[in-house]
Short mmCIF file of C-alpha atoms in Angstrom, two decimals:
data_model
loop_
_atom_site.label_atom_id
_atom_site.label_comp_id
_atom_site.label_asym_id
_atom_site.label_seq_id
_atom_site.Cartn_x
_atom_site.Cartn_y
_atom_site.Cartn_z
CA MET A 1 95.31 91.64 100.87
CA ASN A 2 98.35 89.70 99.85
CA ALA A 3 99.31 90.06 96.24
CA SER A 4 99.36 86.33 95.66
CA LEU A 5 98.72 82.92 97.07
CA GLY A 6 101.29 81.12 99.15
CA GLU A 7 101.94 83.77 101.77
CA SER A 8 103.14 82.81 105.22
CA VAL A 9 100.61 82.27 107.97
CA SER A 10 100.05 85.28 110.18
CA THR A 11 97.48 86.57 112.62
CA GLY A 12 96.57 89.40 110.28
CA ARG A 13 96.11 89.95 106.60
CA SER A 14 97.87 92.32 104.27
CA GLY A 15 96.53 95.64 103.11
CA GLN A 16 96.07 99.22 104.17
CA GLY A 17 93.27 98.83 106.71
CA PRO A 18 93.78 97.94 110.35
CA GLU A 19 93.10 94.26 109.80
CA ALA A 20 95.50 94.32 106.90
CA ALA A 21 98.73 95.59 108.36
CA ALA A 22 100.61 92.30 108.66
CA GLU A 23 101.88 92.72 105.11
CA ARG A 24 102.22 96.51 105.02
CA ASN A 25 104.22 98.12 102.29
CA HIS A 26 105.54 100.60 104.80
CA ALA A 27 105.41 100.99 108.53
CA GLY A 28 106.22 103.65 111.05
CA PRO A 29 104.85 106.95 112.36
CA ARG A 30 102.23 109.11 110.71
CA ALA A 31 104.88 110.91 108.64
CA HIS A 32 107.97 109.80 106.75
CA ALA A 33 111.25 111.61 106.17
CA ALA A 34 112.42 111.84 102.56
CA ASP A 35 115.21 114.17 101.45
CA GLY A 36 114.74 116.21 104.59
CA HIS A 37 111.00 116.68 103.94
CA TRP A 38 108.50 115.00 106.20
CA LYS A 39 105.77 113.37 104.17
CA THR A 40 102.37 112.45 105.51
CA ASP A 41 101.03 108.95 104.95
CA LEU A 42 98.76 110.32 102.22
CA GLU A 43 101.69 111.98 100.44
CA VAL A 44 103.48 108.63 100.50
CA LEU A 45 100.44 107.01 98.89
CA LEU A 46 100.30 109.71 96.22
CA ASP A 47 103.97 109.05 95.47
CA LEU A 48 103.08 105.38 94.91
CA LEU A 49 100.45 106.43 92.36
CA ASP A 50 102.83 108.80 90.55
CA LEU A 51 104.16 106.25 88.06
CA GLU A 52 107.31 106.85 86.04
CA GLN A 53 106.79 106.46 82.30
CA ILE A 54 109.73 104.52 80.86
CA GLY A 55 108.38 103.83 77.38
CA GLU A 56 105.26 103.81 75.29
CA ASP A 57 102.52 102.26 77.44
CA HIS A 58 105.25 101.16 79.85
CA PHE A 59 105.40 102.44 83.42
CA LEU A 60 107.42 101.90 86.58
CA GLY A 61 105.92 101.85 90.06
CA HIS A 62 107.91 102.06 93.26
CA HIS A 63 107.45 100.88 96.82
CA PRO A 64 107.67 103.15 99.86
CA GLU A 65 110.99 103.42 101.66
CA LYS A 66 109.65 101.48 104.64
CA VAL A 67 108.25 98.17 103.53
CA HIS A 68 107.04 94.83 104.81
CA SER A 69 107.55 91.43 103.24
CA ARG A 70 105.00 91.53 100.43
CA THR A 71 103.45 94.03 98.06
CA PHE A 72 100.00 95.14 99.20
CA GLY A 73 97.35 94.13 96.67
CA GLY A 74 95.70 97.55 96.91
CA GLN A 75 98.96 99.12 95.76
CA LEU A 76 98.94 96.92 92.66
CA MET A 77 95.30 97.82 91.99
CA GLY A 78 95.91 101.55 92.36
CA GLN A 79 99.09 101.63 90.30
CA ALA A 80 97.59 99.46 87.54
CA ILE A 81 94.53 101.73 87.33
CA VAL A 82 96.84 104.72 86.88
CA ALA A 83 98.91 102.90 84.24
CA ALA A 84 95.82 101.99 82.21
CA GLY A 85 94.26 105.42 82.65
CA ARG A 86 97.35 107.24 81.41
CA THR A 87 96.82 105.60 77.99
CA VAL A 88 93.22 106.84 77.70
CA GLY A 89 91.99 110.44 77.55
CA PRO A 90 90.44 111.95 80.69
CA GLU A 91 87.11 112.33 78.88
CA ARG A 92 86.75 108.53 78.94
CA PRO A 93 86.84 107.37 82.59
CA VAL A 94 87.42 103.81 83.73
CA HIS A 95 84.20 101.95 84.48
CA ALA A 96 85.44 98.44 85.34
CA VAL A 97 88.62 96.62 86.38
CA ASN A 98 89.04 92.88 86.86
CA ALA A 99 92.33 91.72 88.40
CA HIS A 100 94.01 88.41 89.12
CA PHE A 101 96.93 88.05 91.53
CA VAL A 102 99.57 85.63 90.26
CA ARG A 103 102.48 85.80 92.71
CA GLY A 104 103.84 87.94 95.52
CA GLY A 105 105.90 91.03 94.83
CA ASP A 106 109.42 91.80 96.05
CA VAL A 107 109.17 95.07 97.95
CA THR A 108 112.88 95.81 97.42
CA LYS A 109 112.39 96.17 93.66
CA PRO A 110 110.20 98.38 91.47
CA ILE A 111 107.28 96.98 89.52
CA GLU A 112 106.92 97.31 85.74
CA TYR A 113 103.44 97.91 84.36
CA ARG A 114 102.99 97.10 80.67
CA VAL A 115 99.74 98.23 79.07
CA GLU A 116 98.26 96.53 76.02
CA ARG A 117 95.68 98.43 73.98
CA HIS A 118 92.85 96.24 72.70
CA ARG A 119 90.31 98.76 71.51
CA ASP A 120 89.70 102.48 71.17
CA GLY A 121 86.16 102.74 69.85
CA ARG A 122 83.69 105.60 69.58
CA SER A 123 82.52 105.17 73.19
CA PHE A 124 84.61 102.40 74.74
CA ALA A 125 88.27 101.54 75.27
CA ASN A 126 89.84 98.36 76.64
CA ARG A 127 93.25 97.74 78.14
CA THR A 128 95.20 94.93 79.79
CA VAL A 129 97.79 95.85 82.42
CA THR A 130 100.37 93.27 83.43
CA ALA A 131 102.69 93.85 86.39
CA TYR A 132 106.17 92.32 86.22
CA GLN A 133 109.24 91.86 88.35
CA ASN A 134 112.29 90.09 86.92
CA ASP A 135 110.18 89.31 83.81
CA GLN A 136 107.76 87.30 85.95
CA GLU A 137 104.07 88.18 86.03
CA LEU A 138 102.77 89.34 89.40
CA PHE A 139 99.34 90.58 88.46
CA VAL A 140 97.05 90.96 85.44
CA MET A 141 94.19 93.45 85.18
CA LEU A 142 91.60 94.09 82.48
CA ALA A 143 90.34 97.67 82.41
CA ALA A 144 87.37 99.08 80.51
CA PHE A 145 86.67 102.76 79.82
CA GLN A 146 83.52 104.46 78.56
CA ASP A 147 82.42 107.96 77.65
CA TRP A 148 79.97 109.17 80.29
CA SER A 149 76.39 109.40 79.04
CA PRO A 150 72.98 109.65 80.78
CA GLY A 151 70.64 106.67 80.94
CA LEU A 152 68.41 104.58 83.20
CA GLU A 153 69.32 104.73 86.89
CA HIS A 154 68.55 102.66 89.98
CA ALA A 155 70.66 101.34 92.84
CA THR A 156 70.56 99.26 96.00
CA PRO A 157 69.89 101.72 98.84
CA GLN A 158 72.61 102.73 101.26
CA PRO A 159 72.49 101.11 104.72
CA GLN A 160 71.53 103.45 107.54
CA VAL A 161 74.55 104.20 109.73
CA PRO A 162 75.73 107.12 111.89
CA ASP A 163 77.51 110.00 110.17
CA PRO A 164 81.31 109.65 110.09
CA GLU A 165 81.77 112.70 112.35
CA GLN A 166 79.95 110.77 115.08
CA LEU A 167 82.38 107.84 114.85
CA PRO A 168 85.97 107.49 116.10
CA ARG A 169 88.95 106.92 113.84
CA VAL A 170 89.86 103.27 113.73
CA GLU A 171 93.08 103.93 115.64
CA GLU A 172 91.05 104.67 118.76
CA SER A 173 89.72 101.10 118.78
CA PHE A 174 93.25 99.80 119.35
CA THR A 175 93.38 101.21 122.91
CA GLY A 176 94.10 98.45 125.41
CA LEU A 177 94.78 95.96 122.61
CA GLU A 178 98.16 97.30 121.53
CA ASP A 179 99.98 94.03 122.27
CA ARG A 180 97.57 92.06 120.10
CA LEU A 181 97.31 94.68 117.38
CA GLN A 182 100.87 95.98 117.31
CA MET A 183 101.09 95.51 113.55
CA PHE A 184 98.07 97.80 113.19
CA VAL A 185 99.11 100.35 115.80
CA ASN A 186 102.43 101.09 114.07
CA ALA A 187 101.01 101.04 110.55
CA PRO A 188 100.50 104.16 108.43
CA HIS A 189 97.01 105.42 107.69
CA PRO A 190 96.70 107.33 104.41
CA ILE A 191 92.99 106.50 104.51
CA ASP A 192 90.80 107.69 107.38
CA LEU A 193 88.73 104.64 108.39
CA ARG A 194 85.76 104.81 110.78
CA TYR A 195 83.79 101.66 111.54
CA ALA A 196 80.03 102.08 111.95
CA ASN A 197 79.93 98.68 113.70
CA ASP A 198 82.31 96.99 116.11
CA PRO A 199 85.42 95.85 114.21
CA ALA A 200 86.56 92.24 114.39
CA TRP A 201 88.87 92.68 117.40
CA ILE A 202 86.13 94.34 119.48
CA LEU A 203 83.60 91.64 118.52
CA LYS A 204 86.18 89.06 119.56
CA GLY A 205 86.19 90.45 123.07
CA THR A 206 82.41 90.24 123.36
CA GLY A 207 82.02 86.87 121.67
CA GLY A 208 79.89 88.46 118.99
CA THR A 209 79.53 87.67 115.30
CA LEU A 210 78.56 89.88 112.39
CA ASP A 211 77.86 88.97 108.77
CA TYR A 212 78.46 92.47 107.40
CA ASN A 213 80.75 95.45 107.97
CA ARG A 214 80.16 99.16 107.39
CA VAL A 215 83.14 101.50 107.25
CA TRP A 216 83.29 105.19 106.35
CA MET A 217 86.52 106.03 104.57
CA LYS A 218 88.23 108.79 102.64
CA ALA A 219 91.72 110.01 101.86
CA ASP A 220 93.26 111.52 104.99
CA GLY A 221 93.67 114.91 103.32
CA ARG A 222 92.94 116.58 100.02
CA LEU A 223 93.65 114.75 96.76
CA PRO A 224 94.72 116.42 93.49
CA ASP A 225 92.01 117.49 91.05
CA ASP A 226 92.71 114.48 88.84
CA ALA A 227 89.75 112.10 88.54
CA LEU A 228 92.05 109.15 87.84
CA ILE A 229 93.83 109.61 91.18
CA HIS A 230 90.49 109.53 93.01
CA VAL A 231 89.56 106.29 91.22
CA ALA A 232 92.99 104.78 91.95
CA THR A 233 92.76 105.76 95.63
CA LEU A 234 89.38 104.05 95.90
CA GLY A 235 90.93 101.02 94.18
CA TYR A 236 93.72 101.03 96.76
CA SER A 237 91.24 101.40 99.63
CA SER A 238 88.87 98.72 98.35
CA ASP A 239 91.39 96.08 99.42
CA THR A 240 91.41 97.12 103.08
CA THR A 241 88.31 95.90 104.90
CA VAL A 242 86.62 93.85 102.18
CA LEU A 243 87.27 90.43 103.75
CA ASP A 244 86.27 91.44 107.29
CA SER A 245 82.81 89.94 106.96
CA ILE A 246 84.17 86.49 106.16
CA ILE A 247 85.92 86.22 109.51
CA THR A 248 83.42 88.16 111.64
CA THR A 249 80.68 85.80 110.45
CA HIS A 250 82.63 83.10 112.32
CA GLY A 251 83.57 85.24 115.33
CA LEU A 252 87.23 85.45 114.31
CA SER A 253 89.57 88.42 114.33
CA TRP A 254 92.82 89.58 112.81
CA GLY A 255 95.44 89.72 115.55
CA PHE A 256 93.69 87.15 117.76
CA ASP A 257 93.16 84.09 115.56
CA ARG A 258 95.66 82.29 113.37
CA ILE A 259 94.47 83.10 109.86
CA ILE A 260 96.06 83.09 106.43
CA ALA A 261 94.40 85.34 103.87
CA ALA A 262 95.45 85.95 100.28
CA THR A 263 93.65 87.62 97.40
CA VAL A 264 92.85 85.47 94.37
CA ASN A 265 90.97 88.05 92.29
CA HIS A 266 89.49 91.49 92.72
CA SER A 267 86.97 93.39 90.58
CA ILE A 268 85.55 96.90 90.78
CA TRP A 269 82.77 98.56 88.78
CA PHE A 270 82.73 102.37 88.93
CA HIS A 271 79.20 103.71 88.46
CA ARG A 272 79.56 107.50 88.57
CA PRO A 273 82.16 110.23 89.16
CA PHE A 274 83.26 110.95 92.74
CA ARG A 275 85.93 112.53 94.90
CA PHE A 276 87.61 110.18 97.33
CA ASP A 277 88.62 112.99 99.65
CA ASP A 278 84.91 113.13 100.49
CA TRP A 279 83.42 110.49 102.78
CA ALA A 280 82.29 107.20 101.24
CA LEU A 281 80.58 104.35 103.07
CA TYR A 282 82.08 100.93 102.25
CA ALA A 283 79.36 98.37 102.99
CA THR A 284 80.63 94.79 102.70
CA GLN A 285 79.31 91.30 103.29
CA SER A 286 80.26 87.72 102.45
CA PRO A 287 77.70 85.56 100.63
CA VAL A 288 79.78 82.37 100.82
CA ALA A 289 82.94 80.73 102.14
CA ALA A 290 83.84 77.19 101.04
CA GLY A 291 86.87 75.21 99.95
CA SER A 292 89.24 77.46 101.94
CA ARG A 293 88.06 80.41 99.84
CA GLY A 294 85.77 83.25 100.74
CA LEU A 295 83.85 85.64 98.53
CA ALA A 296 83.15 89.19 99.64
CA THR A 297 81.10 91.92 98.02
CA GLY A 298 81.13 95.62 98.75
CA HIS A 299 79.38 98.83 97.78
CA PHE A 300 80.80 102.35 98.08
CA TYR A 301 78.16 105.03 98.73
CA SER A 302 78.49 108.79 98.82
CA ARG A 303 77.18 110.75 101.79
CA ALA A 304 74.16 111.59 99.63
CA GLY A 305 73.43 107.88 99.25
CA GLU A 306 74.57 107.51 95.64
CA LEU A 307 76.10 104.14 94.77
CA LEU A 308 79.60 104.99 93.55
CA ALA A 309 81.25 101.62 93.02
CA THR A 310 80.75 97.88 93.50
CA VAL A 311 83.53 95.51 94.59
CA VAL A 312 83.82 91.72 94.48
CA GLN A 313 86.86 89.94 95.90
CA GLU A 314 87.70 86.25 96.26
CA GLY A 315 90.39 85.29 98.71
CA VAL A 316 91.98 82.23 100.21
CA ILE A 317 90.98 82.14 103.88
CA ARG A 318 92.52 79.46 106.09
CA HIS A 319 91.88 79.32 109.82
CA PHE A 320 94.11 77.28 112.11
CA PRO A 321 92.24 76.68 115.40
CA PRO A 322 94.29 76.26 118.58
CA ARG A 323 95.24 72.68 119.30
CA ALA A 324 93.16 71.07 121.99
#
């Protein structure tokens, strides 16, 4: 989603997923040339998460070489998670992040991430990460860390859907709709997305509605053996399809209807360790839309049915129907 309110109206929304490409941070073919080396889309994403440390608890994040007009909110989430995590030992993983988007980022300039340490207790640690450009706040995130320990367990069960190997990559659903979905067709795909239901643009063609969405996703390749990178990649990916259910409930689609969408806040709770180069089912729904805002919730499940993470996002959603 957009990194702030006040974005221009478009027929898509920003992010990494197919419905999010209107505000991509980079666009082009499935690989990118850099210093004579062709990088895959996933390698480009990993570069984004490889922050430069420029001082104590002070980091610098960069944009890809090929950018769109606004910083993708998932990029801010992923980079901020890395910044916070680099100030805490690996034995104490992040268990919750709560972010607010203040204003849009300039994709021609790097982003500073300043980490404030609030607590380093026996079991818990707390951080605030603030993203800046030109000394202006773009984004603020609270992050909480906890030593892993056993305890009571229960979870909402995973929805029953086909296995990801039985489903096509999302790019295959663009066939015949390239003119409408050009911003998706030409977008990079560091995350392999596979819808278990018809995506918004297919529902649009059938006149259907749907109040939930189920999408298998994982990194499109192997990730490093660094648990923080797996968490940050999930954080990046959580901003892709999360608002789908708001518009599909009303029979609308990115690329077909005139919609403005911008993230207001985004929270994630991480429940157990995982690898995000393994398949995870992202099951989302929208409990409410009112006042030009929509709320969406999501659950990430492992293939074994374990609940890995819970997401809640609030976004501005404005629909401009065609004039009669």
